[in-house]
Tab-separated table of C-alpha atoms in Angstrom:
chain	number	residue	atom	x	y	z
A	1	UNK	CA	72.608	-47.716	17.057
A	2	UNK	CA	74.129	-46.426	20.262
A	3	UNK	CA	73.213	-43.198	21.996
A	4	UNK	CA	76.155	-40.828	22.079
A	5	UNK	CA	74.803	-38.091	24.288
A	6	UNK	CA	71.792	-37.373	26.470
A	7	UNK	CA	71.456	-34.232	28.557
A	8	UNK	CA	68.449	-32.605	30.169
A	9	UNK	CA	67.771	-28.952	29.423
A	10	UNK	CA	64.951	-26.451	29.780
A	11	UNK	CA	63.660	-23.668	27.587
A	12	UNK	CA	65.532	-20.400	28.130
A	13	UNK	CA	62.356	-18.643	29.269
A	14	UNK	CA	58.834	-19.735	30.246
A	15	UNK	CA	56.398	-19.979	27.398
A	16	UNK	CA	53.661	-18.186	29.320
A	17	UNK	CA	53.692	-16.109	32.538
A	18	UNK	CA	53.564	-18.439	35.505
A	19	UNK	CA	53.973	-21.561	33.363
A	20	UNK	CA	56.568	-24.169	34.258
A	21	UNK	CA	59.354	-24.299	31.636
A	22	UNK	CA	59.081	-27.240	29.317
A	23	UNK	CA	61.579	-30.029	29.916
A	24	UNK	CA	63.572	-31.405	27.022
A	25	UNK	CA	66.131	-34.076	26.313
A	26	UNK	CA	68.865	-33.798	23.705
A	27	UNK	CA	70.122	-36.972	22.052
A	28	UNK	CA	72.734	-37.864	19.452
A	29	UNK	CA	72.611	-41.074	17.438
A	30	UNK	CA	74.882	-42.590	14.839
A	31	UNK	CA	73.590	-43.038	11.305
A	32	UNK	CA	75.191	-44.385	8.124
A	33	UNK	CA	76.134	-40.766	7.297
A	34	UNK	CA	77.449	-39.641	10.674
A	35	UNK	CA	76.033	-38.464	13.967
A	36	UNK	CA	72.853	-36.375	14.198
A	37	UNK	CA	71.582	-34.428	17.209
A	38	UNK	CA	67.936	-33.827	18.064
A	39	UNK	CA	65.976	-32.446	21.006
A	40	UNK	CA	62.700	-33.924	22.247
A	41	UNK	CA	60.047	-31.896	24.072
A	42	UNK	CA	57.084	-33.531	25.776
A	43	UNK	CA	55.994	-37.152	25.870
A	44	UNK	CA	54.431	-39.233	23.090
A	45	UNK	CA	50.653	-39.053	22.901
A	46	UNK	CA	48.629	-42.178	22.046
A	47	UNK	CA	47.538	-42.354	18.424
A	48	UNK	CA	49.169	-39.042	17.597
A	49	UNK	CA	52.210	-38.413	15.411
A	50	UNK	CA	55.258	-36.502	16.579
A	51	UNK	CA	55.911	-33.015	15.213
A	52	UNK	CA	59.396	-33.145	13.701
A	53	UNK	CA	61.117	-29.926	12.636
A	54	UNK	CA	64.118	-29.305	10.395
A	55	UNK	CA	65.784	-25.888	10.158
A	56	UNK	CA	67.228	-23.868	7.283
A	57	UNK	CA	70.847	-23.062	6.397
A	58	UNK	CA	72.601	-20.660	8.773
A	59	UNK	CA	70.286	-21.576	11.648
A	60	UNK	CA	69.761	-24.315	14.201
A	61	UNK	CA	66.500	-25.517	15.702
A	62	UNK	CA	66.431	-22.764	18.313
A	63	UNK	CA	67.176	-19.802	16.055
A	64	UNK	CA	64.780	-21.143	13.407
A	65	UNK	CA	61.804	-22.315	15.453
A	66	UNK	CA	61.961	-20.996	19.013
A	67	UNK	CA	59.901	-17.806	18.368
A	68	UNK	CA	57.167	-19.953	16.802
A	69	UNK	CA	56.983	-22.680	19.428
A	70	UNK	CA	57.263	-20.228	22.321
A	71	UNK	CA	54.358	-18.173	20.972
A	72	UNK	CA	51.430	-18.153	23.408
A	73	UNK	CA	48.779	-19.542	21.050
A	74	UNK	CA	51.094	-22.403	20.077
A	75	UNK	CA	50.759	-23.929	23.554
A	76	UNK	CA	47.477	-25.597	22.628
A	77	UNK	CA	49.350	-27.510	19.942
A	78	UNK	CA	52.477	-28.470	21.840
A	79	UNK	CA	50.433	-29.770	24.756
A	80	UNK	CA	48.916	-32.330	22.399
A	81	UNK	CA	51.996	-33.438	20.454
A	82	UNK	CA	55.520	-34.559	21.284
A	83	UNK	CA	58.098	-32.482	19.364
A	84	UNK	CA	61.392	-33.544	17.853
A	85	UNK	CA	63.694	-30.712	16.733
A	86	UNK	CA	66.487	-31.983	14.484
A	87	UNK	CA	69.773	-30.119	14.101
A	88	UNK	CA	71.640	-30.763	10.864
A	89	UNK	CA	75.100	-32.259	11.565
A	90	UNK	CA	77.482	-29.628	12.896
A	91	UNK	CA	74.715	-27.060	13.411
A	92	UNK	CA	73.866	-27.833	17.044
A	93	UNK	CA	75.021	-25.453	19.762
A	94	UNK	CA	78.639	-26.111	20.739
A	95	UNK	CA	79.284	-28.293	17.691
A	96	UNK	CA	82.987	-28.691	16.884
A	97	UNK	CA	84.223	-27.643	13.462
A	98	UNK	CA	84.530	-30.563	11.073
A	99	UNK	CA	88.108	-31.448	10.063
A	100	UNK	CA	89.491	-30.230	6.746
A	101	UNK	CA	88.334	-32.479	3.931
A	102	UNK	CA	85.237	-33.730	5.766
A	103	UNK	CA	82.560	-34.873	3.310
A	104	UNK	CA	79.309	-33.308	4.472
A	105	UNK	CA	76.159	-35.362	3.772
A	106	UNK	CA	74.003	-34.451	0.806
A	107	UNK	CA	70.429	-33.343	1.478
A	108	UNK	CA	69.271	-36.798	0.372
A	109	UNK	CA	71.580	-38.369	2.952
A	110	UNK	CA	70.356	-35.964	5.632
A	111	UNK	CA	66.834	-37.174	4.845
A	112	UNK	CA	68.033	-40.766	5.196
A	113	UNK	CA	69.128	-39.992	8.778
A	114	UNK	CA	65.548	-39.425	9.894
A	115	UNK	CA	64.584	-43.128	10.051
A	116	UNK	CA	67.423	-43.644	12.546
A	117	UNK	CA	65.927	-40.908	14.733
A	118	UNK	CA	62.432	-42.387	14.610
A	119	UNK	CA	63.741	-45.882	15.258
A	120	UNK	CA	65.696	-44.661	18.266
A	121	UNK	CA	62.633	-42.901	19.688
A	122	UNK	CA	60.266	-45.696	18.633
A	123	UNK	CA	58.021	-43.212	16.823
A	124	UNK	CA	55.972	-44.537	13.916
A	125	UNK	CA	54.659	-41.364	12.226
A	126	UNK	CA	55.422	-37.646	12.103
A	127	UNK	CA	54.084	-34.306	10.963
A	128	UNK	CA	57.058	-32.550	9.411
A	129	UNK	CA	57.680	-28.799	9.723
A	130	UNK	CA	60.626	-27.576	7.661
A	131	UNK	CA	62.075	-24.272	6.483
A	132	UNK	CA	64.177	-23.835	3.325
A	133	UNK	CA	66.777	-26.588	3.226
A	134	UNK	CA	64.889	-28.306	6.058
A	135	UNK	CA	61.692	-28.242	3.990
A	136	UNK	CA	63.543	-29.938	1.119
A	137	UNK	CA	64.968	-32.602	3.467
A	138	UNK	CA	61.542	-33.421	4.901
A	139	UNK	CA	60.090	-33.491	1.386
A	140	UNK	CA	62.710	-35.987	0.263
A	141	UNK	CA	62.033	-38.100	3.343
A	142	UNK	CA	58.262	-38.009	2.741
A	143	UNK	CA	58.715	-39.176	-0.852
A	144	UNK	CA	60.812	-42.174	0.189
A	145	UNK	CA	58.905	-43.018	3.414
A	146	UNK	CA	55.295	-41.956	2.705
A	147	UNK	CA	53.774	-44.346	5.258
A	148	UNK	CA	55.504	-42.557	8.142
A	149	UNK	CA	54.469	-38.982	7.272
A	150	UNK	CA	50.953	-37.814	8.137
A	151	UNK	CA	51.418	-34.203	7.090
A	152	UNK	CA	53.964	-31.623	5.963
A	153	UNK	CA	54.300	-27.891	6.632
A	154	UNK	CA	56.874	-26.617	4.144
A	155	UNK	CA	58.088	-23.025	4.490
A	156	UNK	CA	60.153	-21.554	1.614
A	157	UNK	CA	60.423	-24.905	-0.179
A	158	UNK	CA	62.415	-24.911	-3.420
A	159	UNK	CA	61.991	-28.367	-4.974
A	160	UNK	CA	64.162	-27.637	-7.994
A	161	UNK	CA	67.836	-28.254	-8.556
A	162	UNK	CA	69.917	-25.253	-9.554
A	163	UNK	CA	69.988	-24.630	-13.298
A	164	UNK	CA	72.926	-23.247	-15.277
A	165	UNK	CA	71.699	-19.676	-14.881
A	166	UNK	CA	71.336	-20.180	-11.137
A	167	UNK	CA	74.839	-21.604	-10.927
A	168	UNK	CA	76.282	-18.680	-12.879
A	169	UNK	CA	74.521	-16.171	-10.634
A	170	UNK	CA	75.656	-18.091	-7.547
A	171	UNK	CA	79.267	-18.126	-8.678
A	172	UNK	CA	79.194	-14.441	-9.579
A	173	UNK	CA	77.690	-13.567	-6.209
A	174	UNK	CA	80.358	-15.653	-4.502
A	175	UNK	CA	83.055	-13.464	-6.033
A	176	UNK	CA	81.676	-10.323	-4.456
A	177	UNK	CA	79.889	-11.519	-1.315
A	178	UNK	CA	80.935	-13.437	1.775
A	179	UNK	CA	79.293	-16.702	2.816
A	180	UNK	CA	77.288	-14.989	5.608
A	181	UNK	CA	75.945	-12.385	3.176
A	182	UNK	CA	74.978	-15.073	0.652
A	183	UNK	CA	73.127	-17.014	3.347
A	184	UNK	CA	71.380	-13.848	4.551
A	185	UNK	CA	70.229	-13.297	0.966
A	186	UNK	CA	68.774	-16.806	1.100
A	187	UNK	CA	66.982	-16.184	4.407
A	188	UNK	CA	65.653	-12.643	3.931
A	189	UNK	CA	64.193	-10.535	1.154
A	190	UNK	CA	66.159	-7.699	-0.421
A	191	UNK	CA	63.729	-5.238	1.172
A	192	UNK	CA	64.509	-6.660	4.605
A	193	UNK	CA	68.241	-6.569	3.993
A	194	UNK	CA	68.069	-2.989	2.731
A	195	UNK	CA	65.973	-1.956	5.716
A	196	UNK	CA	68.482	-3.649	8.026
A	197	UNK	CA	65.844	-4.244	10.678
A	198	UNK	CA	66.650	-5.382	14.182
A	199	UNK	CA	65.796	-8.953	13.162
A	200	UNK	CA	68.189	-8.861	10.201
A	201	UNK	CA	70.933	-7.347	12.351
A	202	UNK	CA	70.420	-10.085	14.932
A	203	UNK	CA	70.736	-12.920	12.426
A	204	UNK	CA	73.595	-11.250	10.567
A	205	UNK	CA	75.470	-11.183	13.859
A	206	UNK	CA	74.560	-14.811	14.635
A	207	UNK	CA	75.800	-16.096	11.282
A	208	UNK	CA	78.833	-13.823	10.860
A	209	UNK	CA	80.206	-14.661	14.303
A	210	UNK	CA	79.144	-18.297	14.381
A	211	UNK	CA	81.984	-20.450	15.777
A	212	UNK	CA	80.926	-23.217	13.387
A	213	UNK	CA	80.815	-21.043	10.244
A	214	UNK	CA	82.861	-23.648	8.336
A	215	UNK	CA	80.163	-26.219	9.116
A	216	UNK	CA	77.442	-23.809	8.004
A	217	UNK	CA	79.232	-23.369	4.686
A	218	UNK	CA	79.227	-27.151	4.188
A	219	UNK	CA	75.454	-27.299	4.794
A	220	UNK	CA	75.047	-24.350	2.406
A	221	UNK	CA	77.017	-26.165	-0.295
A	222	UNK	CA	74.897	-29.308	0.131
A	223	UNK	CA	71.751	-27.224	-0.291
A	224	UNK	CA	73.079	-25.668	-3.493
A	225	UNK	CA	73.905	-29.139	-4.828
A	226	UNK	CA	70.435	-30.555	-4.182
A	227	UNK	CA	68.706	-32.722	-6.757
A	228	UNK	CA	65.360	-31.911	-8.313
A	229	UNK	CA	62.500	-33.518	-6.385
A	230	UNK	CA	60.768	-34.120	-9.748
A	231	UNK	CA	57.326	-33.510	-8.303
A	232	UNK	CA	54.515	-33.924	-10.804
A	233	UNK	CA	50.813	-33.332	-10.362
A	234	UNK	CA	49.044	-36.594	-11.080
A	235	UNK	CA	52.378	-38.367	-11.575
A	236	UNK	CA	54.169	-41.083	-9.661
A	237	UNK	CA	56.338	-38.650	-7.665
A	238	UNK	CA	54.074	-36.736	-5.316
A	239	UNK	CA	53.250	-36.442	-1.643
A	240	UNK	CA	50.779	-38.931	-0.206
A	241	UNK	CA	49.835	-36.725	2.752
A	242	UNK	CA	48.254	-33.299	3.323
A	243	UNK	CA	50.722	-30.461	2.681
A	244	UNK	CA	50.688	-26.814	3.707
A	245	UNK	CA	53.019	-24.575	1.704
A	246	UNK	CA	53.974	-21.276	3.354
A	247	UNK	CA	55.855	-18.285	1.957
A	248	UNK	CA	56.040	-14.545	2.566
A	249	UNK	CA	54.731	-12.276	-0.177
A	250	UNK	CA	58.178	-10.714	-0.617
A	251	UNK	CA	60.279	-13.770	0.209
A	252	UNK	CA	63.199	-14.702	-2.064
A	253	UNK	CA	61.582	-18.123	-2.570
A	254	UNK	CA	58.088	-16.953	-3.491
A	255	UNK	CA	58.282	-18.063	-7.142
A	256	UNK	CA	59.687	-21.476	-6.187
A	257	UNK	CA	56.877	-22.101	-3.690
A	258	UNK	CA	54.233	-21.018	-6.203
A	259	UNK	CA	55.733	-23.423	-8.737
A	260	UNK	CA	55.816	-26.205	-6.150
A	261	UNK	CA	52.127	-25.606	-5.435
A	262	UNK	CA	51.348	-26.027	-9.132
A	263	UNK	CA	52.954	-29.489	-9.080
A	264	UNK	CA	50.988	-30.886	-6.131
A	265	UNK	CA	47.554	-32.441	-5.770
A	266	UNK	CA	45.182	-29.490	-5.143
A	267	UNK	CA	42.890	-31.632	-2.980
A	268	UNK	CA	45.793	-32.378	-0.615
A	269	UNK	CA	47.583	-29.028	-0.649
A	270	UNK	CA	47.046	-25.723	1.139
A	271	UNK	CA	49.018	-22.659	0.028
A	272	UNK	CA	49.485	-19.824	2.517
A	273	UNK	CA	51.021	-16.587	1.250
A	274	UNK	CA	51.671	-14.258	4.169
A	275	UNK	CA	51.824	-10.492	3.768
A	276	UNK	CA	54.387	-8.450	5.684
A	277	UNK	CA	56.252	-11.570	6.780
A	278	UNK	CA	59.425	-11.271	4.701
A	279	UNK	CA	61.632	-14.281	4.200
A	280	UNK	CA	61.092	-15.944	7.590
A	281	UNK	CA	57.368	-16.004	8.470
A	282	UNK	CA	57.948	-18.313	11.453
A	283	UNK	CA	60.031	-15.506	12.984
A	284	UNK	CA	58.085	-12.425	11.913
A	285	UNK	CA	54.489	-13.715	11.963
A	286	UNK	CA	54.354	-16.575	14.505
A	287	UNK	CA	50.751	-15.753	15.426
A	288	UNK	CA	49.381	-16.072	11.901
A	289	UNK	CA	51.447	-19.173	11.212
A	290	UNK	CA	50.256	-20.763	14.459
A	291	UNK	CA	46.639	-20.157	13.507
A	292	UNK	CA	47.207	-21.645	10.055
A	293	UNK	CA	48.937	-24.647	11.618
A	294	UNK	CA	45.948	-25.224	13.919
A	295	UNK	CA	43.636	-25.077	10.906
A	296	UNK	CA	45.884	-27.541	9.074
A	297	UNK	CA	45.827	-29.962	12.017
A	298	UNK	CA	42.079	-29.604	12.265
A	299	UNK	CA	41.750	-30.626	8.631
A	300	UNK	CA	43.785	-33.739	9.434
A	301	UNK	CA	41.384	-34.688	12.216
A	302	UNK	CA	43.387	-33.256	15.131
A	303	UNK	CA	42.650	-30.179	17.248
A	304	UNK	CA	38.947	-30.413	16.409
A	305	UNK	CA	37.946	-28.122	19.278
A	306	UNK	CA	40.660	-25.552	18.600
A	307	UNK	CA	39.545	-21.921	18.530
A	308	UNK	CA	40.397	-20.280	15.226
A	309	UNK	CA	40.557	-16.567	15.916
A	310	UNK	CA	43.511	-14.738	14.429
A	311	UNK	CA	43.220	-15.687	10.772
A	312	UNK	CA	39.446	-15.809	10.796
A	313	UNK	CA	39.278	-12.157	11.908
A	314	UNK	CA	41.442	-11.034	9.027
A	315	UNK	CA	39.155	-9.115	6.709
A	316	UNK	CA	41.610	-9.502	3.849
A	317	UNK	CA	41.875	-13.296	3.987
A	318	UNK	CA	40.813	-15.071	0.818
A	319	UNK	CA	40.295	-18.773	0.305
A	320	UNK	CA	40.079	-20.373	-3.113
A	321	UNK	CA	39.741	-23.991	-4.025
A	322	UNK	CA	41.980	-25.365	-6.747
A	323	UNK	CA	39.296	-27.799	-7.850
A	324	UNK	CA	37.191	-25.553	-10.108
A	325	UNK	CA	36.026	-22.009	-10.742
A	326	UNK	CA	32.683	-22.727	-9.097
A	327	UNK	CA	34.563	-24.213	-6.182
A	328	UNK	CA	36.578	-21.021	-5.966
A	329	UNK	CA	33.476	-18.894	-5.664
A	330	UNK	CA	31.856	-21.237	-3.154
A	331	UNK	CA	34.925	-21.389	-0.926
A	332	UNK	CA	35.408	-17.618	-1.037
A	333	UNK	CA	31.817	-17.036	0.020
A	334	UNK	CA	32.155	-19.582	2.810
A	335	UNK	CA	35.223	-17.881	4.293
A	336	UNK	CA	33.647	-14.447	3.973
A	337	UNK	CA	30.555	-15.572	5.873
A	338	UNK	CA	32.561	-17.469	8.450
A	339	UNK	CA	34.830	-14.481	9.035
A	340	UNK	CA	31.798	-12.495	10.088
A	341	UNK	CA	30.990	-15.079	12.766
A	342	UNK	CA	34.596	-15.466	13.913
A	343	UNK	CA	35.229	-19.071	12.803
A	344	UNK	CA	37.075	-20.639	9.923
A	345	UNK	CA	35.417	-23.336	7.831
A	346	UNK	CA	36.755	-26.801	8.485
A	347	UNK	CA	37.472	-29.315	5.775
A	348	UNK	CA	40.213	-30.964	3.771
A	349	UNK	CA	43.179	-29.081	2.323
A	350	UNK	CA	43.114	-27.825	-1.212
A	351	UNK	CA	42.992	-24.066	-1.020
A	352	UNK	CA	44.973	-20.878	-1.070
A	353	UNK	CA	44.992	-18.346	1.736
A	354	UNK	CA	46.449	-14.873	1.381
A	355	UNK	CA	46.789	-13.314	4.813
A	356	UNK	CA	47.683	-9.739	5.656
């Protein structure tokens, strides 16, 4: 497994005023399904997993995750974990367009590239953070390599294959809409697209004028041809690690994430529905997502001394256990009391948070 490329880069802007920009190294390695590029920030920490991210269709690691990981409160996390940002093949900056007839990897094959990355870096375990197609890829990897995944943060996960009705709607939309518009409909809610906010305009411009638009279309097609994960609560196919599911309250994938939550072990799963976050909560609500991520890590035994402030001050936050009705009432009372004192209750996953 030979290294194809290694260059040293820095973040485009400092994460905090007066802070030295974080150094990073970009690598490319060969896998059985082609070359994959990834960028590493920080150095490995003893007895701690790496945070590995995987982006959605139409994006790369920077456009998908940079607002989140450059957020001020996130610095407490990234100082304690090495980060690996994976770019799907052909999605990295400056990627050449694949030749005509190129067979793009399936999402299952993209998941099978991850062991090559970890082997190259000599990393044993990860905490996966994925959005959309990236969330599916990390889910597939976690199901086939459960011993190497300590936790998953899945934003806009759709674990289901497309049904006949979905295919018909997709084909009909394809007759009247361009590829960029179809991908924008995947990334943002109809309310966001109708409002044509500055964020939507920015990403419409990024995708429409992308020099690798042909590559993006190939990734898009692989996502639409995904297999069903066949998750089943109490069944053989399920995650063996803590999971945090995240979705905006008006996101196009809200129903899929709610269904996914119903298929997972409630004692291992946290469900965060974020108000006013649209289809991309990591872009529109990085502060709330950072706070939830800290809480998630705390439940896993990391970041024990982390200060939970943003979510805990939300008067509209509600926390309900999936274990029982009595558990629901107990958990809700606990959060209400803790909110008054400015701290969130610690404990294992297995709850729902609605944050506005």
